[in-house]
PDB file of C-alpha atoms in Angstrom:
ATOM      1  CA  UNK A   3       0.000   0.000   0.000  1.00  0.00           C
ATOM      2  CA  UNK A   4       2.698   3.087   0.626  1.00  0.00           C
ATOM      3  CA  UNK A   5       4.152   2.122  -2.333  1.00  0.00           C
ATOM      4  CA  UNK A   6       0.821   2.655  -4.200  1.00  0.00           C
ATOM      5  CA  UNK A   7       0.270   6.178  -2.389  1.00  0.00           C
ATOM      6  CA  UNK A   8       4.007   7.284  -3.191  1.00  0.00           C
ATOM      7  CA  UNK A   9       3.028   6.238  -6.687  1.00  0.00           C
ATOM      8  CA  UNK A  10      -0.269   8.827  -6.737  1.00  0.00           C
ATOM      9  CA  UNK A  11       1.426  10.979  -5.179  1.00  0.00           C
ATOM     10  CA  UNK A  12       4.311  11.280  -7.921  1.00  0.00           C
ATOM     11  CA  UNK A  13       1.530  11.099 -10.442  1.00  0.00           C
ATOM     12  CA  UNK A  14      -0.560  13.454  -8.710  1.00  0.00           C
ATOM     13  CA  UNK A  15       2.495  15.915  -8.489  1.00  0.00           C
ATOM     14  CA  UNK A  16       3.674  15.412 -12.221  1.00  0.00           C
ATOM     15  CA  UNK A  17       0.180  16.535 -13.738  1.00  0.00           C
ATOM     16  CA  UNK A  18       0.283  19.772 -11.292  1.00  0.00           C
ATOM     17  CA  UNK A  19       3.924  20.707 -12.960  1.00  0.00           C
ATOM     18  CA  UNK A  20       2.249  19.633 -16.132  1.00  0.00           C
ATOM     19  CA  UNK A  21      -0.758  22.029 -15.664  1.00  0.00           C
ATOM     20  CA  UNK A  22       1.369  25.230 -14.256  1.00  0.00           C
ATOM     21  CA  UNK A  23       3.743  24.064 -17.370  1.00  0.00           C
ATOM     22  CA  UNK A  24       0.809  25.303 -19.459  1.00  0.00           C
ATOM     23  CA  UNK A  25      -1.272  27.040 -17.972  1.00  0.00           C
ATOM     24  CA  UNK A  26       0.745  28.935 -15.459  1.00  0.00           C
ATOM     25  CA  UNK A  27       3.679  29.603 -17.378  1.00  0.00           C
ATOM     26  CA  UNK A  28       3.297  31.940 -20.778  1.00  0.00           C
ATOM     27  CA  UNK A  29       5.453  31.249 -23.851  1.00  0.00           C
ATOM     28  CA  UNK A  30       6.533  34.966 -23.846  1.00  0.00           C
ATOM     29  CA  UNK A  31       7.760  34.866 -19.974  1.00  0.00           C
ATOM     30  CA  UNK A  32       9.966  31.330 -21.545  1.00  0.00           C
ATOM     31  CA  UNK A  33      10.982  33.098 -24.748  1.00  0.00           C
ATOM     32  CA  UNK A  34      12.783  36.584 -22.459  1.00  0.00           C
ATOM     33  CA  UNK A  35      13.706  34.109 -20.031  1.00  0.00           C
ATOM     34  CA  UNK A  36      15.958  32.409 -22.428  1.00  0.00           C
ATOM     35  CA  UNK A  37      17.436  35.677 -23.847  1.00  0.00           C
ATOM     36  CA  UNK A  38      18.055  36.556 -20.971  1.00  0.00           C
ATOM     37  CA  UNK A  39      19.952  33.833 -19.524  1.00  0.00           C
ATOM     38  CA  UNK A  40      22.180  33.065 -22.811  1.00  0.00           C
ATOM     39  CA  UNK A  41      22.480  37.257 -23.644  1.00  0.00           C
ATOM     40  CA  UNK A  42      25.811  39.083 -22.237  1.00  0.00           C
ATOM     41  CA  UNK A  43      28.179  41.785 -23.279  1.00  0.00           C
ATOM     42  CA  UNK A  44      29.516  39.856 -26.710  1.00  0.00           C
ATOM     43  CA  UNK A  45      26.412  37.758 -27.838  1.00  0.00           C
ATOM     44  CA  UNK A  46      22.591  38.043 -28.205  1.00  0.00           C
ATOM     45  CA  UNK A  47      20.194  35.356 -29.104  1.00  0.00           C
ATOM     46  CA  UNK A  48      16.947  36.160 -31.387  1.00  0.00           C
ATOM     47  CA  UNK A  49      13.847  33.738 -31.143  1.00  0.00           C
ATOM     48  CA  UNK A  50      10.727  33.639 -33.836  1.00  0.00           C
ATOM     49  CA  UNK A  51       8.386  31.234 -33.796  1.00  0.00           C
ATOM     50  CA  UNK A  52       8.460  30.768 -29.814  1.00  0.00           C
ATOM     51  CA  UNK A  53       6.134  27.666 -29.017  1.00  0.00           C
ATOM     52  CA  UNK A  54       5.906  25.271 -25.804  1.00  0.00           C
ATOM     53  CA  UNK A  55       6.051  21.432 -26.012  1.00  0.00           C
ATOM     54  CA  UNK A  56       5.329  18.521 -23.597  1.00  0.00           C
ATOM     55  CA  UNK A  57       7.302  17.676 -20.921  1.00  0.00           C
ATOM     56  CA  UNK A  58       8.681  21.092 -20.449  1.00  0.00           C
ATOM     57  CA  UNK A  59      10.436  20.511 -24.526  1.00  0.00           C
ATOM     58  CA  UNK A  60      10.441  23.770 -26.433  1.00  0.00           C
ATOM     59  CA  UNK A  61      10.518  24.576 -30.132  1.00  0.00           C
ATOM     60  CA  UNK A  62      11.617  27.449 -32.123  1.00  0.00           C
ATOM     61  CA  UNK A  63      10.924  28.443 -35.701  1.00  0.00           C
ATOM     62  CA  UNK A  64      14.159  30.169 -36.049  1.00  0.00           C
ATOM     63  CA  UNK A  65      17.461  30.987 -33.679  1.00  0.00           C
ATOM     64  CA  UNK A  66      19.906  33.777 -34.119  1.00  0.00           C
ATOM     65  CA  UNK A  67      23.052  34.250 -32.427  1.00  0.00           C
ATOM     66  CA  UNK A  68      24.440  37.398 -32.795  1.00  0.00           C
ATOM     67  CA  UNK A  69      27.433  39.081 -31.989  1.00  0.00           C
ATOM     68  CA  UNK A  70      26.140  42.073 -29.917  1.00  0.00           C
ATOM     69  CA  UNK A  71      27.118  45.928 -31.235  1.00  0.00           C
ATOM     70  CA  UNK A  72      28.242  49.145 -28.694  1.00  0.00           C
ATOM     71  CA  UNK A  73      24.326  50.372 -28.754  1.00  0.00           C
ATOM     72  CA  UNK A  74      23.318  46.566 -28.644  1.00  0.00           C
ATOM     73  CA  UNK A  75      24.299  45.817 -25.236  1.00  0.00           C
ATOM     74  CA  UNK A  76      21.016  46.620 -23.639  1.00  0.00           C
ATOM     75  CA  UNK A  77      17.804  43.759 -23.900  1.00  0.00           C
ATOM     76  CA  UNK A  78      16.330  44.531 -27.409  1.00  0.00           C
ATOM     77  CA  UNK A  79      12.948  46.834 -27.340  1.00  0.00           C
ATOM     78  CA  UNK A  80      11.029  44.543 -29.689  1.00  0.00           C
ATOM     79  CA  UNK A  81       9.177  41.538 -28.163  1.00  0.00           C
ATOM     80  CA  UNK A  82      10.770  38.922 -26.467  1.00  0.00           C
ATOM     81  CA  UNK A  83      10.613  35.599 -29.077  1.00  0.00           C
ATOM     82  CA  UNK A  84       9.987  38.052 -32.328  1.00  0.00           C
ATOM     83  CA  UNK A  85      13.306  40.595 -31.717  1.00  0.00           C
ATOM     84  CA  UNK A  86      15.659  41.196 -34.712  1.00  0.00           C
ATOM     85  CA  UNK A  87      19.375  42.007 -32.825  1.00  0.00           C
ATOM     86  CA  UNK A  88      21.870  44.630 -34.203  1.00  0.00           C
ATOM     87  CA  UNK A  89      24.936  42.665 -34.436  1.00  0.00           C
ATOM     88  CA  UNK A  90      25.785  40.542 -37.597  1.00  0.00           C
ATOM     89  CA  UNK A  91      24.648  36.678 -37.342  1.00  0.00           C
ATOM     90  CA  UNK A  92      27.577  33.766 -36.349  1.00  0.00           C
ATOM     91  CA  UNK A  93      24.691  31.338 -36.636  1.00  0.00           C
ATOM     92  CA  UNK A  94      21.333  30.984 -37.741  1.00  0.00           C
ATOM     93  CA  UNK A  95      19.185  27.849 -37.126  1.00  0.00           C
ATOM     94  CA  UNK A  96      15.823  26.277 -38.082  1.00  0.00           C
ATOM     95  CA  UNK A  97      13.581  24.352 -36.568  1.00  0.00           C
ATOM     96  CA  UNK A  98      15.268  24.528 -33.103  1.00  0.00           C
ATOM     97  CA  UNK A  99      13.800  21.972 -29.861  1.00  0.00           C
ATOM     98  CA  UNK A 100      15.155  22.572 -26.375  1.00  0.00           C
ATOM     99  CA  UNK A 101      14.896  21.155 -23.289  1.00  0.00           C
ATOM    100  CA  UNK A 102      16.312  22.064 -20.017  1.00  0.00           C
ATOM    101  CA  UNK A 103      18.486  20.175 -17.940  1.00  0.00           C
ATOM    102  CA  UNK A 104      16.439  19.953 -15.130  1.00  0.00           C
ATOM    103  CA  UNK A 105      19.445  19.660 -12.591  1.00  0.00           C
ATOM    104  CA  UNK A 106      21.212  22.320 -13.438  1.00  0.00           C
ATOM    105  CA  UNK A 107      17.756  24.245 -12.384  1.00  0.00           C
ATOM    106  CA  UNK A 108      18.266  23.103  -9.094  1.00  0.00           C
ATOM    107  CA  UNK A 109      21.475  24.152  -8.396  1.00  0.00           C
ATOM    108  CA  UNK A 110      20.377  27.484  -9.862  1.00  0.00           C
ATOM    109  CA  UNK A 111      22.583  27.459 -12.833  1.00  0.00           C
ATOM    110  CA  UNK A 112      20.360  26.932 -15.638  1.00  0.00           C
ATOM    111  CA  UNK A 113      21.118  24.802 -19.000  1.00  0.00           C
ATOM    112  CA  UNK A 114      19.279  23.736 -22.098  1.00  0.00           C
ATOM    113  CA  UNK A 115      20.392  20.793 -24.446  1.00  0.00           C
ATOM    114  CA  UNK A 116      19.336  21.595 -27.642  1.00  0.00           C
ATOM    115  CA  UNK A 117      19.392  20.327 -31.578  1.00  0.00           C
ATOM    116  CA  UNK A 118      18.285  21.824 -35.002  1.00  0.00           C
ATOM    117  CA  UNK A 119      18.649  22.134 -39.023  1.00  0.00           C
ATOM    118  CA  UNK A 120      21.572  24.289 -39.871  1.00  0.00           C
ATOM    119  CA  UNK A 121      20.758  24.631 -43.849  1.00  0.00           C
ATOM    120  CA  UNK A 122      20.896  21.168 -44.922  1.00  0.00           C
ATOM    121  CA  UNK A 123      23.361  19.956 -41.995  1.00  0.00           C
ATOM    122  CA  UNK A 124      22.389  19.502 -38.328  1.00  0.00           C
ATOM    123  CA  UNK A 125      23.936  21.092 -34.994  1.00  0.00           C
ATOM    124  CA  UNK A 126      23.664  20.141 -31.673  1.00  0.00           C
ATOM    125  CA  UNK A 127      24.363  21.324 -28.622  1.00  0.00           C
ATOM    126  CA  UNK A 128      24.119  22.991 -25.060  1.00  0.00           C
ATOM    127  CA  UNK A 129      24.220  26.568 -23.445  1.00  0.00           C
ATOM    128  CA  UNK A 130      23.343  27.828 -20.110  1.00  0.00           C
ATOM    129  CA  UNK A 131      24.923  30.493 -17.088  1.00  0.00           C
ATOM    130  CA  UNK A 132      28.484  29.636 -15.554  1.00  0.00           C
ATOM    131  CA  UNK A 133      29.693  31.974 -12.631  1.00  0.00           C
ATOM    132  CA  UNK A 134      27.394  34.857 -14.209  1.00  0.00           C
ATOM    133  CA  UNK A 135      28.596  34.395 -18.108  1.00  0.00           C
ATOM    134  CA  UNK A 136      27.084  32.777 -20.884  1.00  0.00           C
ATOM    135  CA  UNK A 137      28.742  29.322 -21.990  1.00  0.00           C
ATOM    136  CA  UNK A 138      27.670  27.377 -24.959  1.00  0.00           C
ATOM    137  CA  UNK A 139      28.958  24.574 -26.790  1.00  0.00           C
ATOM    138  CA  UNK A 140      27.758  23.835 -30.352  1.00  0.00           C
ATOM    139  CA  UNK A 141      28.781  21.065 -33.085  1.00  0.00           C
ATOM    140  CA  UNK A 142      27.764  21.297 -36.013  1.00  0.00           C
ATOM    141  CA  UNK A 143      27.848  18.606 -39.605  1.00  0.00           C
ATOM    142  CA  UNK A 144      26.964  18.199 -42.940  1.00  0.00           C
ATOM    143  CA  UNK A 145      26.425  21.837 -43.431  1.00  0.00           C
ATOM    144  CA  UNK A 146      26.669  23.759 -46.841  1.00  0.00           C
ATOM    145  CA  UNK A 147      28.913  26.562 -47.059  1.00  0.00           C
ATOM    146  CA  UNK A 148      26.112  29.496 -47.771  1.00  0.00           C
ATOM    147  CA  UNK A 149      24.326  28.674 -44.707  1.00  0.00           C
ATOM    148  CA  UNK A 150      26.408  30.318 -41.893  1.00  0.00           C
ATOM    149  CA  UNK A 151      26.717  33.990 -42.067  1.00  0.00           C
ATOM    150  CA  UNK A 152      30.176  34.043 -39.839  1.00  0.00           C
ATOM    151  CA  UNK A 153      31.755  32.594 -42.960  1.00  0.00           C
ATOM    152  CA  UNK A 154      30.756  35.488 -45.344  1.00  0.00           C
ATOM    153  CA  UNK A 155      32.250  37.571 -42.996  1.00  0.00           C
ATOM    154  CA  UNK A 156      35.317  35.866 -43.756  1.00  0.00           C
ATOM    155  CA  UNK A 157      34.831  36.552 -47.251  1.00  0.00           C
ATOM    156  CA  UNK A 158      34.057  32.597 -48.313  1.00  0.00           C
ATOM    157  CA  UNK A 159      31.122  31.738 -49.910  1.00  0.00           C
ATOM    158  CA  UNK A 160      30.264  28.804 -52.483  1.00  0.00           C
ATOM    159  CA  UNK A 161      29.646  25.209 -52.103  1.00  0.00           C
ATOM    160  CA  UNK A 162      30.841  22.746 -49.857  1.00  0.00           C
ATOM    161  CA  UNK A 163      30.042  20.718 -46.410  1.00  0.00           C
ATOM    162  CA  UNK A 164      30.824  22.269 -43.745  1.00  0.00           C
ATOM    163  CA  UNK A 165      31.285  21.018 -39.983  1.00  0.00           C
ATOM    164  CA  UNK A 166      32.565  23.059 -37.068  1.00  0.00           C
ATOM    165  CA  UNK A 167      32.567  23.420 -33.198  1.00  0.00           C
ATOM    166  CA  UNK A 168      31.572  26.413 -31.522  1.00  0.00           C
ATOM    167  CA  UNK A 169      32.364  27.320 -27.963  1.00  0.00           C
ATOM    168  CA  UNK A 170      31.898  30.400 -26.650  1.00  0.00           C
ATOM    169  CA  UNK A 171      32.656  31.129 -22.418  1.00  0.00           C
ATOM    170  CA  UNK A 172      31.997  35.042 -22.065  1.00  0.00           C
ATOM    171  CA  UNK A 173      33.408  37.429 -22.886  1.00  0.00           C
ATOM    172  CA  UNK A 174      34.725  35.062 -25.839  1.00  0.00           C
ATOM    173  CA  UNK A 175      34.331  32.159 -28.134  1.00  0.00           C
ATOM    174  CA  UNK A 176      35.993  30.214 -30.796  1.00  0.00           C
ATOM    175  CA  UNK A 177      34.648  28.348 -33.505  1.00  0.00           C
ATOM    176  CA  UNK A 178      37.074  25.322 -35.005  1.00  0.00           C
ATOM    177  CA  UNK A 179      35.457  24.660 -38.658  1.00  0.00           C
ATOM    178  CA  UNK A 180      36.490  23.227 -41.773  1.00  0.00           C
ATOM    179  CA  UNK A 181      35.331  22.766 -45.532  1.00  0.00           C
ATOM    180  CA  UNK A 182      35.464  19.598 -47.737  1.00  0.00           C
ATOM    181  CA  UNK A 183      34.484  19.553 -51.417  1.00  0.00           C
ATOM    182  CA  UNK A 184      34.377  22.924 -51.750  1.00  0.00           C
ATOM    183  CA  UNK A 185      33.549  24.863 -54.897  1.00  0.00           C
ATOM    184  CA  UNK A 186      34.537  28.476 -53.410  1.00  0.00           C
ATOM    185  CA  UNK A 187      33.175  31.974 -55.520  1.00  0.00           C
ATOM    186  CA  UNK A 188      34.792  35.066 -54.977  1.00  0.00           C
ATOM    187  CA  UNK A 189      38.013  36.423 -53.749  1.00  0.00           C
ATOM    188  CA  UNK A 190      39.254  36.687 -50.624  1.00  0.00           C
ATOM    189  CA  UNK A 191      39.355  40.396 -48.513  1.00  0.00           C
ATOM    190  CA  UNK A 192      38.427  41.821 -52.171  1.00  0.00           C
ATOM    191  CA  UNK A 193      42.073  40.866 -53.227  1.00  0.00           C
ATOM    192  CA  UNK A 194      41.844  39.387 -56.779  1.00  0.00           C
ATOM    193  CA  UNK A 195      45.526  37.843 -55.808  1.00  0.00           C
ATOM    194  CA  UNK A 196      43.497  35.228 -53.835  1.00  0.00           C
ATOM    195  CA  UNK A 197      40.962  33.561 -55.911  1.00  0.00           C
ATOM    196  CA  UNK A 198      38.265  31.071 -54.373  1.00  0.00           C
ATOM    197  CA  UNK A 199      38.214  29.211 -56.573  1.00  0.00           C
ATOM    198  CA  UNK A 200      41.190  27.472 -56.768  1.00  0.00           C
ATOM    199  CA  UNK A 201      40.484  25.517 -53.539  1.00  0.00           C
ATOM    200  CA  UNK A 202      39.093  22.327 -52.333  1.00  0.00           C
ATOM    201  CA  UNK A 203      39.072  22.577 -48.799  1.00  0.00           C
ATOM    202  CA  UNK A 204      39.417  25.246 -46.092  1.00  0.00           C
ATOM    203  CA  UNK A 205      40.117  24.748 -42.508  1.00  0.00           C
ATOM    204  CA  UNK A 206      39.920  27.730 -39.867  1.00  0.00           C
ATOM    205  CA  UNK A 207      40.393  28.575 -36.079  1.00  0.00           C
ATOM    206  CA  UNK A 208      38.161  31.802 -35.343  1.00  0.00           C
ATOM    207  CA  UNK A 209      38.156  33.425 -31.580  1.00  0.00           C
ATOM    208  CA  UNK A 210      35.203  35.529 -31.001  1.00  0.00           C
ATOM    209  CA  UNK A 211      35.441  38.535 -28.845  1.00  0.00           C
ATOM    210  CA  UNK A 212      35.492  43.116 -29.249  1.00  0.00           C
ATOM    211  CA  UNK A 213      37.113  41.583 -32.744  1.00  0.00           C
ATOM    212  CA  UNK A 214      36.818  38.064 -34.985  1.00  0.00           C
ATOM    213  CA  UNK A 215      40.589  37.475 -34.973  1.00  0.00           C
ATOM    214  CA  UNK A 216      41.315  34.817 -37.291  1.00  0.00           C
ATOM    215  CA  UNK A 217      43.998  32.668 -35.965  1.00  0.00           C
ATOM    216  CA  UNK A 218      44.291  30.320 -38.612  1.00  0.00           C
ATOM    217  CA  UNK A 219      42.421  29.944 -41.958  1.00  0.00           C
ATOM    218  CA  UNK A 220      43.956  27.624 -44.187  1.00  0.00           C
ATOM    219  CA  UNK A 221      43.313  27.173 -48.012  1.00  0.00           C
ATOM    220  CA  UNK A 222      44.394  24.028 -49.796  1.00  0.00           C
ATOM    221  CA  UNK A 223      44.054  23.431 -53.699  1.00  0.00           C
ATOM    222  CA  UNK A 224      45.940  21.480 -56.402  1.00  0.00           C
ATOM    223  CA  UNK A 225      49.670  23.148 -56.111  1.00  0.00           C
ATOM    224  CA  UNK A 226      48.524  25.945 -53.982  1.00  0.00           C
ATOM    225  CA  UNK A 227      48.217  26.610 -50.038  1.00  0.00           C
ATOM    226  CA  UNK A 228      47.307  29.267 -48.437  1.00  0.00           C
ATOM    227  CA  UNK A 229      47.529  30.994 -45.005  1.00  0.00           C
ATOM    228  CA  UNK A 230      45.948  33.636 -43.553  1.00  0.00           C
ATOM    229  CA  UNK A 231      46.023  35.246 -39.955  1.00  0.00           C
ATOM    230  CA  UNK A 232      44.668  38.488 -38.540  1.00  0.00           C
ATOM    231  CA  UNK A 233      41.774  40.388 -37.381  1.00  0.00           C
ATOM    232  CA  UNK A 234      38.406  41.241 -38.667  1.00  0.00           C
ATOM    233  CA  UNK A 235      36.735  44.652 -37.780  1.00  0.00           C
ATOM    234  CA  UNK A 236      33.815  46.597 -38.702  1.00  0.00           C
ATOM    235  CA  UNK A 237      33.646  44.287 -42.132  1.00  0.00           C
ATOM    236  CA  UNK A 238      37.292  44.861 -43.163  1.00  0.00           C
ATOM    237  CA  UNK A 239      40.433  42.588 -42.444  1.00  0.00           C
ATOM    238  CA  UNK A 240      43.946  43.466 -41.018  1.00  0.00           C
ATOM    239  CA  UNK A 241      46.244  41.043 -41.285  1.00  0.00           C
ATOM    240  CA  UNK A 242      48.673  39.106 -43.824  1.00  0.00           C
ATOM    241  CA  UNK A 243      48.327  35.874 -46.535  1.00  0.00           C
ATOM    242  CA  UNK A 244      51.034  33.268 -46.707  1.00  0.00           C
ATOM    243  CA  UNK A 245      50.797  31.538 -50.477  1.00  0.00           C
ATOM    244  CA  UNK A 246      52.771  28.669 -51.696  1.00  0.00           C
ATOM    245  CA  UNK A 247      52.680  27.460 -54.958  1.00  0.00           C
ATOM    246  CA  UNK A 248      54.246  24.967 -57.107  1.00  0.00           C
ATOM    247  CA  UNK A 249      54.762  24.019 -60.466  1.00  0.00           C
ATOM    248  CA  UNK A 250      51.705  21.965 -60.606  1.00  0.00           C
ATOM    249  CA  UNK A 251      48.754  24.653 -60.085  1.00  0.00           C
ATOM    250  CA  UNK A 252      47.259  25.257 -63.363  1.00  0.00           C
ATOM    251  CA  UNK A 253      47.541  28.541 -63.317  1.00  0.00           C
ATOM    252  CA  UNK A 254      50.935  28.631 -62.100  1.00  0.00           C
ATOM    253  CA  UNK A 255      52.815  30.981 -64.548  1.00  0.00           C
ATOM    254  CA  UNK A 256      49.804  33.676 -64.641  1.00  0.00           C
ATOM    255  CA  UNK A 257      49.678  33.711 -60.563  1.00  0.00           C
ATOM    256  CA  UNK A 258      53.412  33.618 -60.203  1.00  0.00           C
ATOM    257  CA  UNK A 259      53.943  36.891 -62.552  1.00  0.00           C
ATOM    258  CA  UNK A 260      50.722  38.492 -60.113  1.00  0.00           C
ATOM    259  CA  UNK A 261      52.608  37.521 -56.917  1.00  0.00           C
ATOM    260  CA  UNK A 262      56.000  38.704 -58.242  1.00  0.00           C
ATOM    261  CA  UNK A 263      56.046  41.828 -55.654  1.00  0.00           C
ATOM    262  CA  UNK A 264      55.109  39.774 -52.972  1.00  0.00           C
ATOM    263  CA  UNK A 265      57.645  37.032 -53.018  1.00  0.00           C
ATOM    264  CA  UNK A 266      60.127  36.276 -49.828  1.00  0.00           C
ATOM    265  CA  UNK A 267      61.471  33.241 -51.459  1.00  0.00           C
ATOM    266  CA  UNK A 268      60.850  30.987 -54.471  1.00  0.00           C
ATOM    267  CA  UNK A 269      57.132  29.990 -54.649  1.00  0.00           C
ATOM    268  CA  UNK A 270      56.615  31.550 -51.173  1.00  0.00           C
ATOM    269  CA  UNK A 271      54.637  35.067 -51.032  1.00  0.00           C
ATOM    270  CA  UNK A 272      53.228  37.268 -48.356  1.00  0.00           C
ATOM    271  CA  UNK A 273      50.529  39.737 -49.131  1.00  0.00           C
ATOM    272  CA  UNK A 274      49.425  42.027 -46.214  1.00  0.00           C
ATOM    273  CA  UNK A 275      46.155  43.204 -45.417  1.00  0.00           C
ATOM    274  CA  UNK A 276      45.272  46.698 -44.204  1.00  0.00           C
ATOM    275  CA  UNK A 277      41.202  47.631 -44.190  1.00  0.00           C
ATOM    276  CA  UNK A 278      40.624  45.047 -46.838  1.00  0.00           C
ATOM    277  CA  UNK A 279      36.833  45.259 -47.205  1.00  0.00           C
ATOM    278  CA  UNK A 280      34.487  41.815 -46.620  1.00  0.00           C
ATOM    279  CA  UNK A 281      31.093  41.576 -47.448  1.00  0.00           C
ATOM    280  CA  UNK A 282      28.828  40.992 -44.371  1.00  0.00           C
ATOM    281  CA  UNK A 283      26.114  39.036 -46.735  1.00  0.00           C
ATOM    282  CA  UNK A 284      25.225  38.152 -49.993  1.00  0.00           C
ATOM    283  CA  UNK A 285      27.617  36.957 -52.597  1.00  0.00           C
ATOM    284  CA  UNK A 286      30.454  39.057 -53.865  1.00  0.00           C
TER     285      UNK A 286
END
């Protein structure tokens, strides 16, 4: 018999959660909570299409995380769930479920797991308070190149899947990504020296903070490597591109008489950077 009233009881106390879960609790008091908890100095998160699932699950239309501007460091005006930030996106995400780790409510430190579509790839992963900062840890696969803003920043756009790891620990974040398959479009920091084109895969090391510093972007093709390092502000890039290339690139003999000013040794050139421009969207 106790075991049979500890078993109403638990049942009993389950549908009243359930109830104030829906009844109790509106989806616009859930959708500020969350930007609230996951906003800080550096970062902002945008929620449309707010909506409340069983079991305390939550889904979202579409996710923004956005690297927060000077005037953006203040909650946004607009609605909680519907607000468009005034940073540029890192990441955007469809068709977003969450669900909180319930333990981490208890100890008053609260996290959410959480998956979703990242263009035709997937990302999962989990974000919450640490010692009063925002932490988050995202992975991400299978993703084509167009469908992550932070990269156009960078200047690459194209074809290609994409996978990448995100962490962020504020104030700053990293994001460890690379590119396989790619068919690349454009030119890199508006410098026709650097042509998209001509590579296959691209891997990259970005920290996230005031600036995007780009610690290491590497761009491999047939006969040609190249890398970059430096700093991304206000849409234009300081910093400096190694380039070697051999006899075997295609182009070889057309590149080689473009590089000529910039060579240090024999098929090894440095081209610097200063306020090269990159587009913050669209295609070049």
């Amino acid at each position: 018999m106790p075991i049979k009233k500890i078993a109403m009881a638990l049942v009993i106390l389950l549908l009243f959660l359930w109830g104030l879960w829906f009844l109790a609790v509106p989806e616009s008091f859930l959708a500020g909570y969350l930007q609230r908890s996951l906003a800080g100095p550096g970062i902002a998160l945008e929620l449309t299409g707010f909506k409340k699932g069983f079991f305390y699950t939550l889904h979202v239309e579409r996710a923004s995380l956005n690297k927060r501007t000077p005037r953006g460091n203040q909650p946004p005006a607009s609605p909680p769930g519907e607000g468009r930030g005034e940073g540029p996106a890192f990441v955007v995400v469809q068709n977003l479920d969450i669900t909180p780790d319930m333990l981490s409510f208890l100890k008053l430190s609260p996290r959410f797991n959480f998956s979703g579509q990242v263009g035709q790839g997937r990302m999962r992963g989990a974000a919450g308070r640490e010692r009063g900062g925002v932490t988050a840890t995202v992975h991400g696969e299978h993703i084509d190149v167009g469908s992550l803003p932070i990269l156009a920043q960078a200047g690459i756009y194209g074809e290609g899947r994409f996978a990448f790891d995100f962490r962020w620990k504020e104030p700053r974040g990293e994001i460890v990504f690379s590119v396989d398959e790619a068919r690349l479009s454009g030119v890199f920091a508006g410098n026709s020296a650097i042509p998209m084109n001509f590579f296959k895969s691209v891997k990259g090391l970005l920290t996230l903070g005031n600036t995007i510093t780009v610690n290491s972007l590497a761009l491999e093709g047939p006969g040609i490597y190249v890398r970059v390092k430096g700093e991304i502000r206000e849409g234009s890039l300081d910093g400096r591109a190694e380039v070697m290339v051999d006899a075997s690139f295609p182009q070889y003999s057309l590149l080689k008489s473009f590089l000529e000013r910039y060579t240090v040794s024999p098929g090894y050139y440095v081209i610097p950077f200063s306020h090269a421009a990159l587009p913050s969207s669209g295609q070049p």
